[in-house]
């Protein structure tokens, strides 16, 4: 699909049905809307931190759509669209960002560190690339279990420089694991452009060095991403070997709310990608040329999605935070004596000095 | 209470003397040994290179676990691994060189018995080994990872501390890697020098979320390793390499468990509490015997067994009885695990109550620094 949403090579058209492509579009745009509102909410001091996905929605949705719902996902932190595609409710996205009592993660992590056992999305952790060898181990176990399951592991081109990435690739190849390595090459690792991240031919070129079949795709073409992931999945399960997909895209937003990217790149550069090569625009052109979408529907959907997001947002704002006693549980499966003593000490401390703490915002 | 009155000013605390650095021996014991040796023996002994200054002391044959077999430490490990793979079809063993039996022969015969998909080599990459093991455990399968020497565990430190230890907590118990066990040869062996002798337990003791275990003998090792493998938290199991062949005792053939987080009082005494783990337990047993013989001092000897979470109650109970505590370990002094034990014991309210004969005067919560 080109930038105007026209299929370039008809033999590669996945011929997806209308409902499915509309689901792609709605997932990508709903994510975009949620990103705008939550980014703003950080600016207003309502949440502490946020990371947007602007420009990379195609990589998330195209790949997620090509997987089975039970395929295990290991992400880095910029893959919320995968969860969105798997119908993770807005309420839970917000709950995690607000760290409120509804958060499945019990309010322990910074925003955007989502996780969902039901949707087979392993909880995000901050250290980069640590998920890569873990994903390989999970794939090995899936192979042993004859589960007909693939594991997909997302990471950025920056994280691919970590030793854990090298470790993961090598293990996946030598141990013959059914895993898809999905690299989102978005041009920057915070302020570090790819010219300072590597001198070789990107990440895809590293794959053959490990004996891994690799492909580079246009990450802003949601159908190309879909096709590559679909084929990789089929072969990974059938042949028990890893595949590497490098999706070329562009990080339109700042790295996070703690970043102002105008410090290291021009507004013109960002605008170019936003206006000329955006996965959402390209898909919209495709939909419109098919007669599956029009301006009226666009207007209505924008209003509806914004309303859904705002409702979830307002609800999340009102909920309290989890109880301070949850600081000590789940460190181990059972609570050891020393931790219980610390928990009791905190409880006593709060009884005497509670006035110095914002206990009203927390559940008892 | 006369003894308590004499020490009311504070607990008398002795530490293993000697230089900081990778090599540690209880210097006092060495000197005493020199004094105790008959002259003829010293002459012959001086010409032979001595690589160990302890004698492994086997425990009495256990009766309650069925048939036993003479095993050394590595054979006891193999037996535990064999039992695990037999019971648990998801269990796999992996690491460098485990396929042919391992550089310390801990995995001999297992690949033939259980298949190459269950006992296999990985590339030479500790961060990969542990990361891979975490991933297996996340799916619920049992992962038994081997790090070839504890000295080489550091590339995996990030995966252990930032990932394994925090997996359950950070996910709100949605995910965990509790079925991961990491094994590594540990401790002085005589000729190992800087990089085949380390005891890194103190680095990991500072990491809530994992368990750290060190056995003193074949019987303890099999039971503790089985407990680690079955434990629902990621565990690090350090195996004193000098004991692999030197320690021999009767070990049950069938699986059994030695509990984690329970220290063992292996000898009762009244004048001083001696605490150690791994190889050093045998050294302090000897010290206890010498102290009794030469100084008339009655020592209570405790094998800590689990470093994290450690059995505070058993140690405190013993120190309340004896009034004195000595902790001995091979690892360097500064920041060594003896510091954690001695500071916790001294801060313990049970100890404070025992020493002062009444509750502490200031009812401050114990999380605030003591005056």
Short mmCIF file of N, CA and C in Angstrom, two decimals, chain A residues 72 74 104-106 108-109 115-117 120-125 127 129-131 133-138 140-141 144 163-164 167 170-171 174-175 177 326-334 336 338 341-342 345 348-349 353, chain B residues 89-92 116-118 120-123 125 127-129 131-132 134-136 138-139 141 158-159 162-163 165 167-175 207-211 231-233 308-309 312-313 344 349 365-367:
data_model
loop_
_atom_site.label_atom_id
_atom_site.label_comp_id
_atom_site.label_asym_id
_atom_site.label_seq_id
_atom_site.Cartn_x
_atom_site.Cartn_y
_atom_site.Cartn_z
N UNK A 72 1.85 -15.29 22.80
CA UNK A 72 2.36 -14.50 23.91
C UNK A 72 3.14 -13.30 23.40
N UNK A 74 5.70 -10.18 24.25
CA UNK A 74 6.66 -9.48 25.12
C UNK A 74 6.96 -8.15 24.43
N UNK A 104 -4.61 -3.64 37.27
CA UNK A 104 -4.26 -5.05 37.47
C UNK A 104 -2.86 -5.19 38.05
N UNK A 105 -2.03 -4.21 37.79
CA UNK A 105 -0.66 -4.23 38.30
C UNK A 105 -0.53 -3.69 39.72
N UNK A 106 -1.65 -3.39 40.33
CA UNK A 106 -1.70 -2.92 41.73
C UNK A 106 -0.93 -1.63 41.94
N UNK A 108 1.87 -0.43 40.97
CA UNK A 108 3.27 -0.45 41.40
C UNK A 108 4.24 0.18 40.41
N UNK A 109 3.82 0.29 39.16
CA UNK A 109 4.79 0.75 38.16
C UNK A 109 4.41 2.11 37.59
N UNK A 115 0.16 -4.68 31.47
CA UNK A 115 0.30 -6.13 31.43
C UNK A 115 -1.09 -6.73 31.49
N UNK A 116 -1.27 -7.87 30.86
CA UNK A 116 -2.58 -8.50 30.90
C UNK A 116 -2.45 -9.99 30.66
N UNK A 117 -2.69 -10.76 31.71
CA UNK A 117 -2.54 -12.22 31.57
C UNK A 117 -3.58 -12.78 30.61
N UNK A 120 -2.63 -12.31 27.20
CA UNK A 120 -1.31 -12.86 26.87
C UNK A 120 -0.30 -11.76 26.50
N UNK A 121 -0.31 -10.71 27.29
CA UNK A 121 0.60 -9.59 27.09
C UNK A 121 1.41 -9.45 28.37
N UNK A 122 2.66 -9.85 28.31
CA UNK A 122 3.48 -9.87 29.52
C UNK A 122 3.74 -8.44 29.99
N UNK A 123 3.67 -8.23 31.29
CA UNK A 123 3.83 -6.89 31.85
C UNK A 123 5.14 -6.26 31.43
N UNK A 124 5.04 -5.02 31.01
CA UNK A 124 6.19 -4.25 30.54
C UNK A 124 7.12 -3.94 31.72
N UNK A 125 8.43 -3.97 31.45
CA UNK A 125 9.37 -3.49 32.46
C UNK A 125 10.25 -2.41 31.83
N UNK A 127 13.68 -1.73 32.07
CA UNK A 127 14.98 -2.00 31.47
C UNK A 127 14.82 -2.48 30.03
N UNK A 129 15.36 -4.27 26.44
CA UNK A 129 15.83 -5.50 25.81
C UNK A 129 15.84 -6.70 26.73
N UNK A 130 15.54 -6.52 28.01
CA UNK A 130 15.53 -7.67 28.92
C UNK A 130 14.49 -8.68 28.49
N UNK A 131 13.46 -8.22 27.80
CA UNK A 131 12.38 -9.12 27.40
C UNK A 131 12.82 -10.07 26.28
N UNK A 133 15.65 -12.19 25.60
CA UNK A 133 15.93 -13.59 25.92
C UNK A 133 14.77 -14.27 26.65
N UNK A 134 13.99 -13.50 27.39
CA UNK A 134 12.83 -14.09 28.07
C UNK A 134 11.82 -14.61 27.05
N UNK A 135 11.59 -13.81 26.03
CA UNK A 135 10.65 -14.23 24.99
C UNK A 135 11.13 -15.53 24.34
N UNK A 136 12.43 -15.66 24.18
CA UNK A 136 13.00 -16.87 23.58
C UNK A 136 12.73 -18.07 24.48
N UNK A 137 12.92 -17.90 25.78
CA UNK A 137 12.63 -18.99 26.72
C UNK A 137 11.16 -19.39 26.67
N UNK A 138 10.29 -18.40 26.60
CA UNK A 138 8.86 -18.69 26.54
C UNK A 138 8.54 -19.45 25.26
N UNK A 140 10.59 -21.40 23.64
CA UNK A 140 11.10 -22.77 23.80
C UNK A 140 10.10 -23.62 24.56
N UNK A 141 9.55 -23.06 25.64
CA UNK A 141 8.57 -23.80 26.44
C UNK A 141 7.31 -24.08 25.61
N UNK A 144 8.04 -27.03 23.41
CA UNK A 144 8.02 -28.29 24.17
C UNK A 144 6.61 -28.72 24.49
N UNK A 163 23.19 -6.08 24.97
CA UNK A 163 23.70 -7.45 24.99
C UNK A 163 22.59 -8.48 25.04
N UNK A 164 21.50 -8.13 25.73
CA UNK A 164 20.38 -9.07 25.83
C UNK A 164 19.80 -9.37 24.45
N UNK A 167 22.06 -11.87 22.88
CA UNK A 167 21.83 -13.14 23.57
C UNK A 167 20.56 -13.80 23.06
N UNK A 170 20.80 -15.19 19.41
CA UNK A 170 21.64 -16.38 19.32
C UNK A 170 20.97 -17.60 19.94
N UNK A 171 20.33 -17.41 21.08
CA UNK A 171 19.63 -18.53 21.72
C UNK A 171 18.47 -19.01 20.85
N UNK A 174 19.97 -21.09 17.94
CA UNK A 174 20.59 -22.37 18.30
C UNK A 174 19.59 -23.32 18.94
N UNK A 175 18.61 -22.79 19.63
CA UNK A 175 17.66 -23.66 20.32
C UNK A 175 16.37 -23.83 19.53
N UNK A 177 13.68 -21.89 18.28
CA UNK A 177 12.48 -21.45 18.99
C UNK A 177 11.49 -20.78 18.04
N UNK A 326 -0.25 -2.96 50.20
CA UNK A 326 0.16 -3.68 48.99
C UNK A 326 1.61 -3.40 48.59
N UNK A 327 2.27 -2.54 49.33
CA UNK A 327 3.69 -2.33 49.08
C UNK A 327 4.49 -3.60 49.33
N UNK A 328 3.96 -4.48 50.18
CA UNK A 328 4.75 -5.61 50.65
C UNK A 328 4.33 -6.96 50.10
N UNK A 329 3.16 -7.02 49.45
CA UNK A 329 2.72 -8.33 48.96
C UNK A 329 3.28 -8.58 47.56
N UNK A 330 3.30 -9.81 47.17
CA UNK A 330 3.79 -10.25 45.86
C UNK A 330 5.29 -10.08 45.65
N UNK A 331 6.02 -9.65 46.67
CA UNK A 331 7.48 -9.65 46.53
C UNK A 331 7.91 -11.10 46.38
N UNK A 332 7.34 -11.92 47.26
CA UNK A 332 7.41 -13.36 47.11
C UNK A 332 5.98 -13.87 46.99
N UNK A 333 5.83 -15.13 46.63
CA UNK A 333 4.46 -15.67 46.54
C UNK A 333 3.83 -15.62 47.93
N UNK A 334 4.61 -16.01 48.94
CA UNK A 334 4.14 -15.92 50.33
C UNK A 334 4.87 -14.74 50.96
N UNK A 336 7.30 -13.32 53.56
CA UNK A 336 8.24 -13.78 54.60
C UNK A 336 8.12 -12.93 55.86
N UNK A 338 10.14 -11.25 57.70
CA UNK A 338 10.77 -9.93 57.77
C UNK A 338 9.94 -8.87 57.04
N UNK A 341 6.97 -7.97 59.13
CA UNK A 341 7.35 -7.04 60.20
C UNK A 341 7.42 -5.61 59.66
N UNK A 342 7.97 -5.47 58.46
CA UNK A 342 8.07 -4.13 57.87
C UNK A 342 6.69 -3.57 57.56
N UNK A 345 5.24 -2.48 60.73
CA UNK A 345 5.89 -1.25 61.18
C UNK A 345 5.33 -0.04 60.43
N UNK A 348 1.91 0.79 61.82
CA UNK A 348 2.01 1.51 63.10
C UNK A 348 2.42 2.96 62.87
N UNK A 349 3.37 3.13 61.98
CA UNK A 349 3.86 4.47 61.66
C UNK A 349 2.73 5.35 61.14
N UNK A 353 1.51 8.82 62.59
CA UNK A 353 1.90 10.00 61.82
C UNK A 353 1.10 10.17 60.54
N UNK B 89 7.24 -33.11 34.22
CA UNK B 89 7.53 -33.23 32.79
C UNK B 89 7.89 -31.91 32.11
N UNK B 90 7.61 -30.79 32.78
CA UNK B 90 7.96 -29.51 32.16
C UNK B 90 9.40 -29.11 32.48
N UNK B 91 10.04 -29.81 33.43
CA UNK B 91 11.35 -29.36 33.90
C UNK B 91 12.43 -29.56 32.84
N UNK B 92 13.26 -28.55 32.69
CA UNK B 92 14.40 -28.61 31.78
C UNK B 92 15.63 -28.06 32.48
N UNK B 116 17.33 -34.73 24.69
CA UNK B 116 18.08 -33.52 24.39
C UNK B 116 17.22 -32.27 24.39
N UNK B 117 15.89 -32.43 24.45
CA UNK B 117 15.09 -31.22 24.55
C UNK B 117 14.93 -30.79 26.01
N UNK B 118 15.38 -31.67 26.95
CA UNK B 118 15.22 -31.35 28.36
C UNK B 118 16.54 -31.05 29.07
N UNK B 120 20.12 -29.54 27.89
CA UNK B 120 20.78 -29.03 26.68
C UNK B 120 21.73 -27.89 26.97
N UNK B 121 22.69 -27.76 26.08
CA UNK B 121 23.65 -26.65 26.16
C UNK B 121 23.04 -25.38 25.60
N UNK B 122 23.49 -24.29 26.16
CA UNK B 122 23.14 -23.00 25.58
C UNK B 122 24.43 -22.36 25.08
N UNK B 123 24.31 -21.32 24.28
CA UNK B 123 25.53 -20.55 23.96
C UNK B 123 26.13 -19.97 25.23
N UNK B 125 26.70 -17.49 27.42
CA UNK B 125 26.13 -16.17 27.63
C UNK B 125 25.25 -16.18 28.86
N UNK B 127 23.84 -13.81 30.66
CA UNK B 127 22.63 -13.00 30.66
C UNK B 127 21.55 -13.68 29.83
N UNK B 128 21.96 -14.38 28.81
CA UNK B 128 21.03 -15.14 27.99
C UNK B 128 20.48 -16.34 28.76
N UNK B 129 21.34 -17.03 29.47
CA UNK B 129 20.91 -18.22 30.22
C UNK B 129 19.82 -17.85 31.22
N UNK B 131 18.00 -14.97 31.35
CA UNK B 131 16.84 -14.40 30.67
C UNK B 131 15.97 -15.49 30.05
N UNK B 132 16.62 -16.42 29.40
CA UNK B 132 15.94 -17.57 28.78
C UNK B 132 15.19 -18.36 29.86
N UNK B 134 14.10 -17.29 32.74
CA UNK B 134 12.95 -16.52 33.19
C UNK B 134 11.79 -16.74 32.25
N UNK B 135 12.06 -16.68 30.96
CA UNK B 135 11.01 -16.84 29.96
C UNK B 135 10.32 -18.19 30.05
N UNK B 136 11.11 -19.24 30.25
CA UNK B 136 10.51 -20.57 30.42
C UNK B 136 9.60 -20.56 31.64
N UNK B 138 8.09 -18.12 33.05
CA UNK B 138 6.90 -17.28 32.87
C UNK B 138 5.74 -18.10 32.29
N UNK B 139 6.08 -19.09 31.48
CA UNK B 139 5.00 -19.93 30.92
C UNK B 139 4.54 -20.98 31.91
N UNK B 141 6.52 -23.46 33.10
CA UNK B 141 7.39 -24.64 33.10
C UNK B 141 8.54 -24.43 34.08
N UNK B 158 21.48 -8.10 36.02
CA UNK B 158 20.32 -7.30 35.63
C UNK B 158 19.09 -8.18 35.49
N UNK B 159 19.24 -9.32 34.81
CA UNK B 159 18.09 -10.21 34.64
C UNK B 159 17.61 -10.73 36.01
N UNK B 162 16.67 -7.00 38.32
CA UNK B 162 15.64 -6.13 37.73
C UNK B 162 14.47 -6.90 37.17
N UNK B 163 14.70 -8.14 36.80
CA UNK B 163 13.62 -8.89 36.16
C UNK B 163 13.09 -10.00 37.06
N UNK B 165 13.56 -11.05 40.12
CA UNK B 165 13.15 -10.72 41.48
C UNK B 165 11.88 -9.89 41.50
N UNK B 167 9.45 -9.74 39.00
CA UNK B 167 8.43 -10.14 38.03
C UNK B 167 7.03 -10.18 38.62
N UNK B 168 6.92 -10.81 39.79
CA UNK B 168 5.59 -10.96 40.38
C UNK B 168 5.09 -9.62 40.90
N UNK B 169 5.94 -8.93 41.61
CA UNK B 169 5.55 -7.67 42.23
C UNK B 169 5.11 -6.65 41.20
N UNK B 170 5.92 -6.45 40.18
CA UNK B 170 5.65 -5.37 39.24
C UNK B 170 4.42 -5.65 38.38
N UNK B 171 4.05 -6.93 38.25
CA UNK B 171 2.90 -7.25 37.41
C UNK B 171 1.63 -7.37 38.24
N UNK B 172 1.74 -7.10 39.54
CA UNK B 172 0.56 -7.28 40.39
C UNK B 172 0.15 -8.74 40.46
N UNK B 173 1.14 -9.63 40.38
CA UNK B 173 0.90 -11.07 40.44
C UNK B 173 0.18 -11.62 39.20
N UNK B 174 0.23 -10.86 38.10
CA UNK B 174 -0.32 -11.41 36.85
C UNK B 174 0.66 -12.42 36.27
N UNK B 175 1.95 -12.13 36.45
CA UNK B 175 3.00 -12.99 35.91
C UNK B 175 4.05 -13.25 36.99
N UNK B 207 18.42 -8.07 47.51
CA UNK B 207 17.45 -8.09 46.43
C UNK B 207 16.17 -8.81 46.82
N UNK B 208 15.17 -8.12 47.34
CA UNK B 208 13.94 -8.81 47.69
C UNK B 208 13.30 -9.42 46.45
N UNK B 209 12.73 -10.60 46.63
CA UNK B 209 12.06 -11.24 45.51
C UNK B 209 12.72 -12.52 45.06
N UNK B 210 14.00 -12.69 45.42
CA UNK B 210 14.66 -13.95 45.13
C UNK B 210 15.01 -14.64 46.45
N UNK B 211 15.32 -15.94 46.34
CA UNK B 211 15.82 -16.67 47.50
C UNK B 211 17.25 -17.10 47.20
N UNK B 231 9.97 -24.41 45.00
CA UNK B 231 9.54 -23.13 45.57
C UNK B 231 8.97 -22.24 44.47
N UNK B 232 7.94 -21.47 44.84
CA UNK B 232 7.27 -20.65 43.84
C UNK B 232 7.89 -19.28 43.68
N UNK B 233 9.17 -19.19 43.99
CA UNK B 233 9.90 -17.93 43.81
C UNK B 233 11.22 -18.26 43.12
N UNK B 308 18.69 -15.67 52.03
CA UNK B 308 17.58 -14.76 51.83
C UNK B 308 16.34 -15.57 51.49
N UNK B 309 15.23 -15.41 52.16
CA UNK B 309 15.06 -14.70 53.43
C UNK B 309 15.68 -15.52 54.58
N UNK B 312 15.87 -15.15 61.01
CA UNK B 312 16.27 -14.23 62.08
C UNK B 312 15.97 -14.82 63.45
N UNK B 313 14.81 -15.46 63.56
CA UNK B 313 14.37 -15.94 64.87
C UNK B 313 15.33 -16.96 65.48
N UNK B 344 21.09 -6.82 62.26
CA UNK B 344 19.71 -7.21 62.57
C UNK B 344 19.60 -7.76 63.98
N UNK B 349 14.37 -6.45 68.64
CA UNK B 349 13.73 -6.04 69.89
C UNK B 349 13.78 -7.17 70.91
N UNK B 365 8.84 3.29 65.97
CA UNK B 365 8.75 2.17 65.02
C UNK B 365 10.14 1.76 64.57
N UNK B 366 10.32 0.50 64.35
CA UNK B 366 11.68 0.04 64.08
C UNK B 366 12.22 0.47 62.73
N UNK B 367 11.37 1.07 61.90
CA UNK B 367 11.91 1.53 60.62
C UNK B 367 12.70 2.82 60.78
#
